[in-house]
Coordinates of C-alpha atoms and ligand atoms in Angstrom, one line a residue:
M1 CA 50.6 103.3 64.8
C2 CA 49.0 105.2 62.1
G3 CA 50.3 104.6 58.8
I4 CA 51.3 107.4 56.7
I5 CA 52.2 107.8 52.9
G6 CA 52.8 110.6 50.1
V7 CA 54.2 110.1 46.5
V8 CA 55.5 112.8 44.2
Q9 CA 55.6 111.6 40.2
K10 CA 56.2 113.3 36.5
R11 CA 53.2 111.9 35.4
G12 CA 49.9 109.7 35.9
D13 CA 47.8 109.3 38.6
V14 CA 49.1 108.0 42.1
A15 CA 45.9 107.3 43.6
P16 CA 46.3 103.3 42.4
F17 CA 49.4 103.2 44.2
L18 CA 48.3 104.9 47.3
H19 CA 45.4 102.4 47.8
Q20 CA 47.9 99.7 47.9
A21 CA 50.5 101.2 49.9
L22 CA 48.0 101.8 52.5
K23 CA 46.4 98.2 52.4
R24 CA 51.0 97.5 53.0
L25 CA 50.6 99.6 56.2
E26 CA 47.1 98.7 57.7
Y27 CA 49.1 96.9 60.3
R28 CA 49.4 100.1 61.7
G29 CA 45.9 100.9 62.1
Y30 CA 42.6 100.4 60.6
D31 CA 40.0 102.8 62.3
S32 CA 39.8 105.3 59.5
V33 CA 41.4 105.7 56.1
G34 CA 42.1 108.7 54.3
V35 CA 43.7 110.1 50.6
T36 CA 43.8 113.5 49.0
T37 CA 45.8 114.5 45.6
I38 CA 46.2 117.6 44.3
A39 CA 45.2 118.3 40.2
D40 CA 44.1 120.7 38.7
G41 CA 45.4 123.9 41.6
R42 CA 42.9 121.6 44.0
L43 CA 42.4 118.8 46.9
H44 CA 40.5 115.8 45.9
I45 CA 39.8 114.2 48.6
K46 CA 38.5 110.7 50.1
K47 CA 38.2 109.5 53.5
E48 CA 36.5 107.7 56.3
K49 CA 36.4 105.5 59.1
G50 CA 36.7 101.6 58.5
K51 CA 39.5 99.5 57.0
I52 CA 40.2 100.4 53.8
E53 CA 38.8 97.5 51.3
E54 CA 35.1 98.9 53.3
V55 CA 35.9 102.4 52.2
H56 CA 37.4 101.4 49.4
R57 CA 34.1 99.9 48.4
K58 CA 32.0 102.9 49.3
L59 CA 34.2 105.4 47.8
N60 CA 36.9 103.8 45.2
L61 CA 40.0 104.8 46.0
D62 CA 41.6 104.2 43.1
E63 CA 39.9 106.8 41.2
M64 CA 41.1 110.4 41.8
P65 CA 43.2 113.0 39.8
G66 CA 46.3 114.1 40.6
S67 CA 50.6 113.0 40.4
M68 CA 50.7 113.9 43.7
G69 CA 48.8 112.8 46.8
I70 CA 48.9 111.5 50.5
G71 CA 47.4 108.7 52.4
H72 CA 46.6 107.9 56.1
T73 CA 45.5 104.7 57.8
R74 CA 44.6 105.4 61.4
W75 CA 44.8 104.0 65.1
A76 CA 42.7 106.8 66.8
T77 CA 43.9 108.4 69.8
H78 CA 42.3 112.0 69.9
G79 CA 38.5 111.6 68.6
I80 CA 36.6 108.6 67.8
P81 CA 37.1 106.8 64.4
S82 CA 34.9 108.7 62.1
M83 CA 35.1 110.7 58.7
L84 CA 35.7 113.9 60.3
N85 CA 38.4 113.0 62.3
S86 CA 40.2 110.6 59.4
H87 CA 43.2 112.1 57.9
P88 CA 44.3 114.0 56.1
H89 CA 43.3 117.3 57.8
F90 CA 43.4 120.5 56.3
D91 CA 43.5 124.2 56.8
C92 CA 41.0 127.1 56.8
S93 CA 40.9 127.3 52.8
G94 CA 41.3 123.7 52.1
K95 CA 44.4 124.3 50.0
I96 CA 46.9 122.6 53.1
A97 CA 46.7 118.7 53.6
V98 CA 48.5 117.0 56.5
V99 CA 48.8 113.4 57.7
H100 CA 50.7 113.0 61.0
N101 CA 51.3 109.9 63.1
G102 CA 51.9 110.7 66.9
V103 CA 50.3 112.9 69.5
I104 CA 50.3 116.9 70.0
D105 CA 50.4 117.5 73.6
N106 CA 49.7 121.3 73.5
F107 CA 46.7 120.6 70.9
M108 CA 44.4 122.0 73.4
E109 CA 45.5 125.3 73.6
L110 CA 47.0 125.6 70.1
R111 CA 42.9 125.0 69.5
A112 CA 41.9 127.5 71.5
E113 CA 44.3 129.8 70.1
L114 CA 44.0 129.5 66.2
R115 CA 39.8 129.7 67.1
E116 CA 41.1 133.1 68.8
K117 CA 42.2 133.9 65.4
G118 CA 39.2 132.6 63.4
H119 CA 40.4 129.7 62.4
K120 CA 37.6 126.9 62.1
L121 CA 38.4 123.3 63.4
Q122 CA 36.6 120.5 62.0
S123 CA 37.7 117.3 64.4
E124 CA 38.7 116.4 67.4
T125 CA 41.7 115.5 66.5
D126 CA 45.2 117.1 67.9
T127 CA 46.4 116.7 64.2
E128 CA 44.3 119.5 62.9
V129 CA 46.0 122.3 64.5
I130 CA 48.8 121.5 62.2
P131 CA 47.4 122.8 58.8
H132 CA 45.9 125.7 60.2
L133 CA 49.3 126.2 61.8
I134 CA 50.9 125.9 58.4
E135 CA 48.5 128.4 56.9
D136 CA 49.1 131.1 59.4
F137 CA 52.9 131.2 58.6
M138 CA 52.0 130.7 54.3
R139 CA 49.8 133.8 55.2
D140 CA 52.4 135.4 56.3
G141 CA 54.5 134.7 53.3
M142 CA 56.4 132.0 53.6
D143 CA 56.5 129.1 51.3
L144 CA 55.6 125.2 52.4
V145 CA 59.1 124.0 53.7
H146 CA 59.3 127.4 55.8
A147 CA 55.7 127.1 57.0
V148 CA 56.2 124.0 58.4
R149 CA 59.3 124.2 59.6
E150 CA 58.1 127.3 61.9
T151 CA 55.2 124.6 62.7
T152 CA 57.4 122.5 64.4
K153 CA 58.4 125.2 66.5
R154 CA 55.1 125.6 67.9
I155 CA 53.6 122.0 68.7
Q156 CA 55.2 119.9 71.8
G157 CA 54.7 116.1 71.2
T158 CA 55.5 113.6 69.0
Y159 CA 55.1 113.4 65.1
A160 CA 55.9 112.2 61.8
I161 CA 54.3 114.7 59.4
V162 CA 54.0 114.7 55.5
A163 CA 52.5 118.2 54.3
M164 CA 51.3 119.5 50.6
S165 CA 49.8 122.6 49.7
T166 CA 48.3 124.2 46.3
N167 CA 49.8 126.9 46.9
A168 CA 53.3 125.5 45.2
E169 CA 54.0 126.3 41.6
E170 CA 55.5 123.1 41.6
N171 CA 54.3 119.3 43.2
Y172 CA 56.6 119.1 46.1
L173 CA 55.9 117.1 49.8
V174 CA 57.3 118.3 52.3
C175 CA 57.8 115.6 55.2
T176 CA 59.5 116.3 58.9
R177 CA 59.6 113.8 62.0
D178 CA 59.8 113.7 65.6
G179 CA 59.6 110.5 67.7
N180 CA 58.1 108.8 64.8
P181 CA 59.5 107.5 62.1
L182 CA 59.9 108.5 58.2
V183 CA 61.6 106.6 55.4
I184 CA 61.6 108.3 52.1
G185 CA 62.4 106.1 48.9
R186 CA 63.5 107.2 45.5
K187 CA 63.1 106.0 41.8
K188 CA 63.2 108.1 38.6
D189 CA 61.1 110.6 38.3
V190 CA 58.9 109.4 41.5
S191 CA 59.4 110.1 45.5
Y192 CA 57.9 108.5 48.1
V193 CA 57.9 109.1 52.1
S194 CA 56.1 106.6 54.6
S195 CA 55.8 105.3 58.0
D196 CA 57.5 102.1 56.8
I197 CA 59.3 100.3 54.4
P198 CA 56.9 97.9 53.0
A199 CA 54.8 100.9 51.9
F200 CA 56.8 101.3 48.9
L201 CA 59.0 97.6 48.7
P202 CA 57.6 96.9 45.3
M203 CA 59.0 100.2 43.8
T204 CA 62.4 100.1 45.7
N205 CA 64.5 98.2 48.3
D206 CA 66.6 101.2 49.1
M207 CA 65.4 103.8 51.7
I208 CA 66.8 107.1 52.9
L209 CA 66.5 107.7 57.1
L210 CA 64.9 110.6 58.1
L211 CA 65.8 111.5 61.4
D212 CA 64.1 113.4 64.5
G213 CA 65.0 117.4 63.7
E214 CA 64.7 116.8 59.8
I215 CA 63.0 118.6 56.8
A216 CA 63.0 116.9 53.6
S217 CA 61.3 118.5 50.6
L218 CA 60.4 115.7 47.6
S219 CA 59.5 116.7 44.0
A220 CA 59.3 114.2 41.5
D221 CA 63.2 115.4 40.6
G222 CA 64.9 114.3 43.8
I223 CA 65.0 114.9 47.5
K224 CA 66.3 117.3 50.3
I225 CA 66.7 117.1 53.3
E226 CA 67.7 120.1 55.6
K227 CA 68.1 120.2 59.6
I228 CA 65.6 122.6 61.2
S229 CA 68.0 123.9 63.6
D230 CA 70.1 125.6 61.2
E231 CA 68.8 124.8 57.5
S232 CA 72.0 123.2 56.8
E233 CA 71.9 120.8 54.5
V234 CA 71.9 116.2 55.0
H235 CA 73.2 114.5 52.8
R236 CA 72.6 110.6 53.5
D237 CA 73.3 107.6 51.7
S238 CA 70.3 105.3 51.3
I239 CA 70.2 101.8 52.7
R240 CA 69.3 98.6 51.0
I241 CA 66.9 96.7 52.3
S242 CA 67.2 92.5 51.9
W243 CA 63.1 91.9 52.4
T244 CA 61.0 91.3 49.6
A245 CA 57.4 92.2 48.1
D246 CA 56.7 89.0 47.8
Q247 CA 57.3 88.8 52.0
A248 CA 55.2 91.3 52.4
Q249 CA 52.0 89.8 50.6
K250 CA 50.4 86.5 51.9
S251 CA 51.4 84.4 49.4
G252 CA 48.5 81.7 49.0
Y253 CA 47.8 81.6 52.9
P254 CA 44.4 82.8 54.2
H255 CA 45.8 85.5 56.3
F256 CA 49.0 87.1 56.9
M257 CA 49.1 85.2 60.8
L258 CA 49.3 81.9 59.5
K259 CA 51.6 82.3 56.9
E260 CA 54.1 84.0 59.3
I261 CA 53.8 80.8 61.7
H262 CA 54.7 79.0 58.7
E263 CA 57.6 81.4 58.3
Q264 CA 59.1 80.5 61.8
P265 CA 61.7 77.8 60.4
D266 CA 62.9 80.1 57.6
A267 CA 63.2 83.1 60.2
I268 CA 65.3 81.1 62.6
R269 CA 67.9 79.8 59.6
N270 CA 68.5 83.1 58.8
T271 CA 68.7 84.6 62.2
L272 CA 71.2 81.4 63.1
R273 CA 73.1 83.0 60.1
L274 CA 74.1 86.3 62.1
R275 CA 77.9 86.7 62.4
S276 CA 79.0 85.4 65.4
E277 CA 80.8 88.6 66.0
V278 CA 77.7 90.4 65.8
I279 CA 76.4 88.5 68.9
R280 CA 80.5 88.1 70.6
E281 CA 80.3 92.2 70.6
A282 CA 76.7 92.3 72.5
A283 CA 78.1 89.4 74.9
E284 CA 80.9 91.4 75.8
I285 CA 78.9 94.3 77.0
I286 CA 77.3 91.9 79.0
N287 CA 80.0 90.4 80.8
S288 CA 81.7 93.4 81.4
S289 CA 78.8 95.1 83.0
E290 CA 77.4 95.1 87.2
R291 CA 73.7 94.7 86.3
I292 CA 71.9 93.6 83.0
F293 CA 68.5 94.8 82.2
M294 CA 65.8 93.8 79.9
L295 CA 63.6 95.9 78.8
A296 CA 60.3 95.5 76.2
M297 CA 56.8 95.5 76.0
G298 CA 54.1 93.2 74.8
T299 CA 55.4 89.8 72.7
S300 CA 59.0 91.3 73.2
G301 CA 58.3 91.1 76.9
H302 CA 57.9 87.5 76.9
A303 CA 60.9 87.1 74.8
A304 CA 62.8 88.9 77.6
R305 CA 61.2 86.8 80.6
A306 CA 62.1 83.6 78.1
G307 CA 65.3 85.1 77.7
R308 CA 66.4 85.3 81.4
H309 CA 66.3 81.8 81.7
M310 CA 68.9 81.1 79.1
F311 CA 71.5 83.7 80.4
S312 CA 70.7 82.2 84.1
S313 CA 71.1 78.7 83.4
I314 CA 73.6 79.0 80.8
A315 CA 75.5 81.9 81.4
G316 CA 74.9 81.8 85.5
I317 CA 73.6 85.6 85.6
L318 CA 69.9 86.7 86.2
P319 CA 68.7 89.4 83.8
V320 CA 66.4 92.5 85.4
F321 CA 63.2 92.4 83.5
E322 CA 61.0 95.2 83.8
L323 CA 58.0 96.8 81.2
A324 CA 59.9 99.3 79.4
S325 CA 56.7 101.5 80.3
D326 CA 57.6 101.1 83.8
F327 CA 61.2 101.6 84.0
S328 CA 62.1 105.0 85.0
D329 CA 59.4 104.8 88.0
T330 CA 60.9 101.2 89.0
V331 CA 64.9 102.7 89.0
Y332 CA 64.0 106.1 90.4
G333 CA 67.6 107.3 88.3
A334 CA 69.8 104.7 90.1
L335 CA 71.9 103.6 87.1
S336 CA 75.5 104.3 86.1
D337 CA 77.8 103.4 83.1
K338 CA 78.4 100.1 84.6
D339 CA 75.1 98.9 83.7
C340 CA 73.9 97.6 80.3
I341 CA 70.4 97.4 79.0
I342 CA 69.3 95.1 76.1
A343 CA 66.0 96.5 74.9
I344 CA 64.1 94.5 72.5
T345 CA 61.2 95.8 70.3
Q346 CA 60.8 93.8 66.6
S347 CA 59.2 97.4 65.1
G348 CA 62.1 99.1 67.0
E349 CA 59.9 102.4 67.6
T350 CA 57.7 101.6 70.4
T351 CA 57.6 104.7 71.9
D352 CA 57.6 102.6 75.5
T353 CA 60.7 101.2 74.7
I354 CA 62.5 104.1 73.1
S355 CA 61.8 106.6 75.8
A356 CA 62.8 103.7 79.0
V357 CA 66.5 103.4 76.6
K358 CA 66.6 107.2 76.1
Y359 CA 66.7 107.5 80.1
A360 CA 69.0 104.5 80.6
K361 CA 71.2 106.4 78.5
E362 CA 71.0 109.3 79.8
H363 CA 71.9 107.7 83.0
G364 CA 75.0 106.2 81.2
A365 CA 74.0 102.7 80.8
K366 CA 74.8 100.7 77.7
I367 CA 72.4 99.4 75.1
I368 CA 71.9 96.3 73.1
A369 CA 69.6 96.7 71.0
I370 CA 67.7 93.5 69.6
T371 CA 64.9 94.8 66.7
N372 CA 63.8 93.2 63.1
V373 CA 63.8 96.8 61.7
V374 CA 67.3 97.8 60.1
G375 CA 67.3 101.3 60.8
S376 CA 64.6 101.7 63.0
S377 CA 64.9 104.3 66.1
I378 CA 66.1 102.0 68.4
T379 CA 69.1 101.5 66.1
R380 CA 70.5 104.5 66.6
L381 CA 70.2 104.6 69.9
A382 CA 71.8 101.4 71.0
D383 CA 75.8 100.9 71.4
H384 CA 75.0 97.8 69.6
T385 CA 72.2 95.9 67.4
I386 CA 71.5 92.2 66.9
L387 CA 69.2 92.6 63.9
T388 CA 66.8 89.8 63.6
Q389 CA 66.5 88.0 60.2
A390 CA 62.2 87.7 60.4
G391 CA 61.6 90.0 57.2
P392 CA 58.7 91.6 57.6
E393 CA 55.6 90.4 59.8
I394 CA 52.5 92.1 58.6
G395 CA 50.1 90.3 61.0
V396 CA 49.5 92.6 63.9
A397 CA 50.1 89.7 66.1
A398 CA 53.6 89.0 66.8
T399 CA 54.9 85.4 65.7
K400 CA 57.9 85.1 63.9
T401 CA 59.5 88.2 65.4
F402 CA 59.1 86.5 69.1
M403 CA 60.7 83.4 67.8
V404 CA 63.8 85.4 66.0
Q405 CA 64.1 87.2 69.5
L406 CA 64.4 83.9 71.3
T407 CA 67.2 82.2 68.7
S408 CA 69.0 85.8 69.2
L409 CA 68.6 85.5 72.6
A410 CA 69.7 82.0 72.7
L411 CA 72.9 82.7 70.5
L412 CA 73.4 85.5 73.1
A413 CA 73.0 83.6 76.1
L414 CA 75.6 80.8 74.6
S415 CA 78.4 83.6 73.8
V416 CA 78.0 85.1 77.1
G417 CA 78.0 81.4 78.7
E418 CA 81.6 81.0 77.2
L419 CA 83.0 84.4 78.7
T420 CA 81.7 83.9 81.7
G421 CA 82.6 79.7 81.9
F422 CA 79.3 79.2 83.5
A423 CA 78.2 76.4 81.7
D424 CA 80.6 73.2 80.5
S425 CA 82.2 73.7 77.1
R426 CA 80.3 70.6 76.5
V427 CA 76.9 71.9 77.5
I428 CA 77.3 75.1 75.3
K429 CA 78.2 72.1 72.1
T430 CA 74.8 70.7 72.8
K431 CA 73.0 73.2 73.1
R432 CA 74.8 75.0 69.7
E433 CA 73.6 72.2 67.9
F434 CA 70.3 71.6 69.0
L435 CA 69.2 75.4 67.9
E436 CA 71.1 74.1 64.2
K437 CA 68.4 71.7 64.5
L438 CA 65.5 74.2 66.1
P439 CA 64.1 75.5 61.7
D440 CA 63.4 71.6 61.3
I441 CA 61.7 70.8 64.7
I442 CA 59.3 74.0 64.6
S443 CA 58.4 72.3 61.0
D444 CA 57.5 69.6 62.8
T445 CA 55.9 71.0 65.7
I446 CA 53.4 73.3 63.1
S447 CA 52.4 70.0 61.0
R448 CA 51.9 68.2 63.7
N449 CA 49.8 70.7 66.0
E450 CA 47.7 72.6 63.5
E451 CA 44.6 69.9 63.2
P452 CA 44.6 69.8 67.0
A453 CA 44.7 73.4 67.3
R454 CA 41.7 73.8 64.8
R455 CA 40.0 71.0 66.3
L456 CA 40.3 72.4 69.9
A457 CA 39.1 75.5 69.0
G458 CA 35.9 74.1 67.6
Q459 CA 35.1 72.3 70.5
I460 CA 36.1 75.6 72.6
Y461 CA 35.4 78.3 71.1
D462 CA 32.4 79.6 73.3
K463 CA 34.4 79.5 76.5
P464 CA 34.6 83.1 77.5
S465 CA 37.6 82.7 79.7
L466 CA 40.6 80.2 79.8
L467 CA 43.8 80.0 82.4
F468 CA 47.5 79.5 81.0
L469 CA 49.5 77.7 84.0
G470 CA 53.2 77.7 83.4
R471 CA 56.4 77.3 85.6
G472 CA 59.6 78.6 85.6
V473 CA 60.4 79.7 81.3
S474 CA 57.1 77.5 80.9
M475 CA 55.6 80.9 82.4
A476 CA 56.8 83.4 79.6
T477 CA 55.4 80.5 77.4
A478 CA 52.2 80.8 79.3
E479 CA 51.9 84.8 79.0
E480 CA 52.7 84.7 75.2
G481 CA 49.9 81.9 74.7
A482 CA 47.4 84.3 76.8
L483 CA 48.3 87.1 75.0
K484 CA 48.1 86.1 71.7
L485 CA 44.2 84.6 72.8
K486 CA 43.6 87.9 74.1
E487 CA 44.9 90.0 71.4
I488 CA 43.2 88.1 68.1
A489 CA 40.4 86.0 69.8
Y490 CA 39.4 88.5 72.5
N491 CA 39.0 85.9 75.2
H492 CA 39.4 86.2 78.7
A493 CA 43.0 84.6 79.4
E494 CA 45.4 84.7 82.2
A495 CA 48.8 82.9 82.7
Y496 CA 49.6 82.4 86.0
S497 CA 52.7 80.6 87.9
A498 CA 51.3 77.3 88.4
G499 CA 52.6 77.3 91.8
E500 CA 50.5 80.6 92.2
S501 CA 47.3 79.7 90.8
K502 CA 46.5 78.1 94.2
H503 CA 46.5 81.3 95.5
G504 CA 43.6 82.8 94.4
P505 CA 43.1 81.9 90.4
I506 CA 41.7 78.3 91.5
A507 CA 38.6 80.1 92.8
L508 CA 37.5 80.5 89.0
V509 CA 37.8 76.9 88.4
Q510 CA 34.5 75.0 88.2
N511 CA 33.0 72.2 85.5
D512 CA 35.2 72.5 82.6
Y513 CA 36.6 75.7 83.1
P514 CA 39.4 75.2 80.2
V515 CA 42.9 75.2 81.7
I516 CA 46.3 75.4 79.5
F517 CA 49.0 73.3 81.1
V518 CA 52.7 74.2 79.7
V519 CA 54.7 71.0 80.7
P520 CA 57.9 70.3 78.7
N521 CA 60.1 67.5 79.9
D522 CA 62.5 69.7 82.6
E523 CA 62.7 69.8 85.9
T524 CA 59.4 71.4 86.7
R525 CA 57.1 68.7 84.9
S526 CA 56.2 66.7 88.6
R527 CA 55.0 70.0 90.2
M528 CA 53.1 70.4 87.2
I529 CA 51.4 67.5 87.8
G530 CA 50.6 68.0 91.2
N531 CA 49.3 71.8 90.1
I532 CA 47.3 69.4 87.2
M533 CA 45.5 67.3 89.7
E534 CA 44.8 70.0 92.0
M535 CA 42.4 71.5 89.1
K536 CA 41.0 68.4 87.8
A537 CA 40.0 67.8 91.3
R538 CA 37.7 70.9 90.9
G539 CA 36.1 69.8 87.4
A540 CA 38.8 72.1 85.2
L541 CA 38.9 70.8 81.4
V542 CA 42.8 70.3 81.4
I543 CA 44.4 71.0 77.8
S544 CA 48.7 70.4 78.0
V545 CA 51.4 71.2 75.8
I546 CA 53.6 68.3 76.7
S547 CA 56.3 66.7 75.2
K548 CA 56.0 63.4 72.5
D549 CA 55.7 60.2 74.5
D550 CA 54.5 61.7 77.7
K551 CA 51.8 58.9 78.3
E552 CA 51.1 60.1 81.9
L553 CA 50.5 64.1 80.8
E554 CA 48.5 62.6 78.4
S555 CA 46.4 60.2 80.1
L556 CA 45.5 63.3 82.8
S557 CA 44.4 65.5 80.0
N558 CA 41.3 66.0 78.2
H559 CA 43.0 67.7 75.5
I560 CA 46.7 67.6 74.4
F561 CA 49.3 69.0 71.8
T562 CA 52.5 67.2 71.7
I563 CA 55.7 68.5 70.9
P564 CA 58.0 65.9 68.9
W565 CA 61.5 66.5 69.6
D566 CA 63.1 66.2 72.7
I567 CA 63.7 69.8 73.7
E568 CA 66.9 71.4 75.5
P569 CA 65.0 73.4 78.8
E570 CA 66.0 76.8 78.7
F571 CA 64.6 77.1 74.9
S572 CA 61.6 75.2 75.2
T573 CA 59.4 78.4 74.7
M574 CA 60.5 78.2 71.2
A575 CA 58.6 75.1 70.4
F576 CA 56.0 75.0 73.1
I577 CA 54.7 78.6 71.8
I578 CA 53.3 77.1 68.7
P579 CA 50.6 74.9 69.4
L580 CA 49.3 78.1 71.2
Q581 CA 50.0 80.5 68.5
L582 CA 47.8 77.6 66.1
F583 CA 44.7 77.6 68.7
S584 CA 44.4 81.3 69.1
Y585 CA 44.7 81.3 65.4
Y586 CA 41.6 79.1 65.0
M587 CA 39.7 80.4 67.7
A588 CA 39.8 83.9 66.2
L589 CA 38.5 82.0 62.9
R590 CA 35.9 80.2 64.5
K591 CA 34.9 83.1 66.4
G592 CA 34.5 85.1 62.7
Y593 CA 37.3 87.8 63.4
D594 CA 40.0 88.6 61.4
P595 CA 43.1 87.9 63.1
D596 CA 45.5 90.0 61.4
K597 CA 43.6 92.7 62.2
P598 CA 42.4 92.5 66.1
R599 CA 40.6 95.2 67.7
N600 CA 42.0 98.1 69.0
L601 CA 45.7 97.3 68.5
A602 CA 47.9 98.2 66.0
K603 CA 51.5 96.3 65.7
S604 CA 53.6 99.3 66.1
V605 CA 52.5 101.9 69.3
T606 CA 54.1 104.7 68.9
V607 CA 52.5 106.3 72.1
L608 CA 53.0 106.9 75.8
Ligands
G6P701 C1 52.5 96.4 70.5 C2 51.9 94.7 69.1 C3 52.6 93.8 70.0 C4 54.2 93.7 70.2 C5 54.2 94.8 71.1 C6 55.7 95.2 71.3 O1 51.4 95.9 71.3 O2 50.8 94.8 69.1 O3 52.5 92.8 69.3 O4 54.6 92.7 71.0 O5 53.5 96.4 70.6 O6 56.1 96.0 69.9 P1 57.8 95.6 69.6 O7 58.0 96.5 68.2 O8 58.4 96.7 70.5 O9 58.1 94.6 69.8

């Protein structure tokens, strides 16, 4: 949610790099884009609303002088997407430029105070108070580092900030954070700072984390990190990232989403190679806890919902799933050190999830994190982290990270199952062997369903509303299928338990109303047939995701997607979601939308 980038180098213009880095961060927001560089002692500014390439066509982001600059891609919170609200924001003298990710809660009173002092604020954003506060401190004689440090004491909320000023004698950037991510990269004669690793991945695989309450100054010669509280210097080793720059490219696919759907077999394979001790240690925490809560948002929440079934059927325990955003409003502090939280977040930065985890930690609970991003905020809060191996996911709609979340939950459920002894060891062995086959299963499922998904999208793209029905673990599949369609094709799509569908949603159904049924060959199947019959009787267009050779369901359906392998029931979401991912993708294409950049959404949501 908002991508920020800063770079300072010895020589040469930074603008072409900033442009490319912003493209790699665009999944964080695309309401507007802006770049500012410093050359000849003054700021050079280009900013406008719209996606990066639209703005580049208008303004040519590559042609700006200067070997130091900052850039921003915005997901609007305060103020509409417009040129004036685009970052960077500036002080009155036009000498200080700031990019910001986060929300300044006390911006109204700060604006009033600054206006009173004669500052001229131009935008509706919360961010703009920052350069003006810095301006005041610099006017009092402080250098940029001290002015930013003092500014952080005035602002309340969450932030990652990069600032620069023409007042300094030599080029340097100052950055700080509280609650929003910032990572620093170094190469000979160049320093980078960004919201996320892919921004500078083509330049270096080594990154240094900046933590809350720290401030860093970056020059072409090096970086210096200090604690805001006492100005003591922090020495932190860099972390080597195994992701490659190629992984963050489309590699011949028309969209990241399609590429990432096709990368799922490899993502599973790599996650299955996680060291068994990593899973075992998490399983031990779960096994020694009295209550287990699963907390997550969005697609990660659907992984949690499917994961509950894995724990229940394999390990004999049923974790409580709660949306992270609602957790503190639901448990009212009734937590203790006997409780354990499994927090699932691909980015590791979702503010709803981070806040819930902090709350649970304060009340003594142990935290297990499942995340895809090394060094992300959740990893620093967790007692134990399972790092999924999807590689970078750029498409805003999560696909492969969902798959690896499910894979790690499956491994975890099996490990807890071994500890609780709920399932027979032969059953556990069969399920482990099944997981080993999963990459091939998913690969075949993708090939078999791509064309049917494209065809069906061509036939029903103009249906404004669809129902997705499932039972048991397939409810999680239905929910994720409906979410994908809503997110990228903007259809009204609602997931319901098939059992509950008779108690309301069936009223929507009339001739040719599309209803998608998720029907694996498990114990829900016969009851699902009953629900299909009820919907057919009311004229529904029946679309079913079914197991191979299920002739009976095929004969009851107007359209089918099939899963070409036998699936272990509690793992069915992993295969049955594939046709629904593809269907959403082709619906978005057929309707002329960009599936990688759905309107109003961002990949990493860092506001409450
Ligand atoms: C946003 C994204 C979703 C994602 C959700 C949770 O809404 O658009 O794709 O599922 O955040 O993100 P997380 O990083 O916590 O898994």
